[in-house]
Structure formats: C-alpha cells, structure tokens
mmCIF file of C-alpha atoms in Angstrom:
data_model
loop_
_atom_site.group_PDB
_atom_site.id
_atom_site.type_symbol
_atom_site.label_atom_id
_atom_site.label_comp_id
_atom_site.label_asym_id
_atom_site.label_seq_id
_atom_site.Cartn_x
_atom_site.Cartn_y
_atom_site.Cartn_z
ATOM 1 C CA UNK M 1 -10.406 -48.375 10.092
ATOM 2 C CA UNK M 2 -8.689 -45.332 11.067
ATOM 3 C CA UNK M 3 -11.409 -43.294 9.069
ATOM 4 C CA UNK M 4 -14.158 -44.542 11.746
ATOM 5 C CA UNK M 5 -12.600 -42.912 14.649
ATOM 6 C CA UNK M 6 -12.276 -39.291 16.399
ATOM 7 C CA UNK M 7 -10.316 -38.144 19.123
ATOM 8 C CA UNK M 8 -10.940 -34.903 20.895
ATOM 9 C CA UNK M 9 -13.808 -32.969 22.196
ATOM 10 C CA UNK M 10 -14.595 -30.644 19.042
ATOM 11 C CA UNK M 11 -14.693 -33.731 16.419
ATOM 12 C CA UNK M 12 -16.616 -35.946 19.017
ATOM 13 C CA UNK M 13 -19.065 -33.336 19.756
ATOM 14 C CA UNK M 14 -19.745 -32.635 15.537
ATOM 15 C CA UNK M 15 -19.883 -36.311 14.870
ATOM 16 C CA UNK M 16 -22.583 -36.596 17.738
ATOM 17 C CA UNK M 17 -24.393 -33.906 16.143
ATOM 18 C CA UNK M 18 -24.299 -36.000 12.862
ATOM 19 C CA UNK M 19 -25.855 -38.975 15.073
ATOM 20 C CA UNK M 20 -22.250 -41.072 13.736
ATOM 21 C CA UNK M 21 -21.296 -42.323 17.231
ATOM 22 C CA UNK M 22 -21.404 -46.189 17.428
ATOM 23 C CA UNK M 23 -18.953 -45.956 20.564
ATOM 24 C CA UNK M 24 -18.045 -43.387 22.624
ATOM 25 C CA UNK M 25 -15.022 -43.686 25.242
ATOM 26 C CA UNK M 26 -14.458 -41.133 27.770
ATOM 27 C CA UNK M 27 -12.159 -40.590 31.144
ATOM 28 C CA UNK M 28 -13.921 -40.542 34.414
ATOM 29 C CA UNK M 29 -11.582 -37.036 34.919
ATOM 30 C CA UNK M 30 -13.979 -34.996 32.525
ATOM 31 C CA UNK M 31 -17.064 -36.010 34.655
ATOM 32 C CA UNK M 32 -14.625 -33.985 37.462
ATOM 33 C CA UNK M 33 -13.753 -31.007 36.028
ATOM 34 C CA UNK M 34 -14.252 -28.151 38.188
ATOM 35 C CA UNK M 35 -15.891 -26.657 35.558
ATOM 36 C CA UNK M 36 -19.442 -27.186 36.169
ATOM 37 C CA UNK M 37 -20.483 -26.132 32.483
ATOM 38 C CA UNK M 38 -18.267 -28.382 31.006
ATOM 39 C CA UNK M 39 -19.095 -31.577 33.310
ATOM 40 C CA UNK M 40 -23.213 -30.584 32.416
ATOM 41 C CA UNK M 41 -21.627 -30.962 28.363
ATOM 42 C CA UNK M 42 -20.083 -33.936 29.218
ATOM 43 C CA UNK M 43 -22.902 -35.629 31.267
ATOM 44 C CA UNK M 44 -25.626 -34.497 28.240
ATOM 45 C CA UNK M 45 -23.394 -36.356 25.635
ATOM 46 C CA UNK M 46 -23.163 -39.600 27.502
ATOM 47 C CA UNK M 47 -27.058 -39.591 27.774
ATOM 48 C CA UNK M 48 -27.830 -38.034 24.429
ATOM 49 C CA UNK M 49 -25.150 -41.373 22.741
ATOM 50 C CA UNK M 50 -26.990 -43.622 24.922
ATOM 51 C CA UNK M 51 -30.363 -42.297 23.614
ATOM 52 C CA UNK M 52 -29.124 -42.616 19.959
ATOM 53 C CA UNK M 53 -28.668 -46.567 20.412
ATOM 54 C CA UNK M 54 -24.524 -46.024 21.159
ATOM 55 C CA UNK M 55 -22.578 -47.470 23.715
ATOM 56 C CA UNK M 56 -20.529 -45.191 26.300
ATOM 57 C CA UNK M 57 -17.524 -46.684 27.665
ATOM 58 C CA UNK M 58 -16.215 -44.996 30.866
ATOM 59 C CA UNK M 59 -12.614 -45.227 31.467
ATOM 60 C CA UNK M 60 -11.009 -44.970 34.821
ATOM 61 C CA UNK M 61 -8.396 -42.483 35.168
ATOM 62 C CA UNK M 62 -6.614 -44.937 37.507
ATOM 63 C CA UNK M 63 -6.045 -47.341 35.336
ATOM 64 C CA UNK M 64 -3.552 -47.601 32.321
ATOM 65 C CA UNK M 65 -6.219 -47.467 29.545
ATOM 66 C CA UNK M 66 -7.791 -44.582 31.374
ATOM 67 C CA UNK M 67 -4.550 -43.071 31.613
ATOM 68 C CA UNK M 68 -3.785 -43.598 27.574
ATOM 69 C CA UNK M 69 -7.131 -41.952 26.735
ATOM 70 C CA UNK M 70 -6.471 -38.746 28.737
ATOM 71 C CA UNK M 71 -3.292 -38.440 26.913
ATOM 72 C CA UNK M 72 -5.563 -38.708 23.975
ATOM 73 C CA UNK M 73 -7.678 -35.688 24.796
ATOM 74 C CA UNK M 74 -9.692 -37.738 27.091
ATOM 75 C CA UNK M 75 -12.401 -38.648 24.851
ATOM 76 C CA UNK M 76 -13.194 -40.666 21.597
ATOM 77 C CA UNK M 77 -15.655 -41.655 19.347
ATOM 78 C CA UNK M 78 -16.117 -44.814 17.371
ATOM 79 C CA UNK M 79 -18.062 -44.157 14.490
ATOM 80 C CA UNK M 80 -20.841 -45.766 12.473
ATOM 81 C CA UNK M 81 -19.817 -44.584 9.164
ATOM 82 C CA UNK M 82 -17.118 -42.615 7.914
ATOM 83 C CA UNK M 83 -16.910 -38.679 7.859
ATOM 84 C CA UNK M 84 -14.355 -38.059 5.891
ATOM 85 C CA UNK M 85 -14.943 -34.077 5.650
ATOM 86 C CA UNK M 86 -14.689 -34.185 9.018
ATOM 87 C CA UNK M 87 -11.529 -36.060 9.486
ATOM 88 C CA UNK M 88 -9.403 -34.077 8.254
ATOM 89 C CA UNK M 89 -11.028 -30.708 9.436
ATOM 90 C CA UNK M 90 -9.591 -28.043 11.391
ATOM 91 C CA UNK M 91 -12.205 -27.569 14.547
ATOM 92 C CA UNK M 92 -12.148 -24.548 16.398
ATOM 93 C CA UNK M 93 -11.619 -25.478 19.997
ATOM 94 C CA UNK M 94 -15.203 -26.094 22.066
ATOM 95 C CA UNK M 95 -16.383 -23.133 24.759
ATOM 96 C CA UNK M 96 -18.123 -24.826 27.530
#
C-alpha cells in the first residue's frame, strides 16, 4: 500500500507528529552527520517512535539496503493508517 508509506525527512517528521509511524527505517549516516543539531533531531525521533509503540529499523550504510535507503533520502516511515493530505503535499524542507 503505497498510501502507507513516506520517504524523506519533512513527511516523516509530520507523520510522527500525527503519532502514524508503525515503522520507521533510517541510515546509520544520519546518526553521523556533522551536524550536531540535526543528529540530536534524529536521535529524539528514534526514541520518541519507540515511545509511541513503533519499531525503528537501523540500516547500515555499508550494506546494499542501507545504501538503497540513502538514495531514498535516508529515511522512511511505515505508517499505521493512511494520510492522504499528506501524501501528496508539498513540505517545505526541515531546518535542523
């Protein structure tokens, strides 16, 4: 269900704020940015999904599937239920 997923950091970071993550997958290279702002953002999702009753899948950057999701953005959501005004939604880009 194509509807049930979200790919990049704005529409993973609105559907967390909607509490829709069942799933969330995410490279190893945010958790590395040099940005420390951004790897705080990153580290407070993973805990906040995992407080919500989600699971957070980690994806080595080393390995092909890793790899796939960076070319992806780096990060995606699996979600509970469909947000359909969100799908389709022009984000602005996130500010860490």
């Amino acid at each position: 269900q194509p509807e049930r997923a979200f790919y990049g950091p704005a529409h993973v970071f609105a559907a967390h704020e909607l509490a829709a993550i069942d799933r969330l997958l995410i490279t190893d290279e945010l958790f590395r940015t040099p940005d420390a702002a951004a790897r705080r953002r990153w580290v407070t999702l993973t805990e906040e999904v995992k407080a919500n009753g989600a699971g957070v899948h980690i994806f080595s950057s080393a390995h092909t599937s890793g790899q796939q999701l960076g070319e992806l953005t780096g990060v995606a959501a699996l979600l509970r239920f469909p947000l359909p005004e969100l799908a389709d939604a022009e984000l602005p880009p996130l500010v860490f």
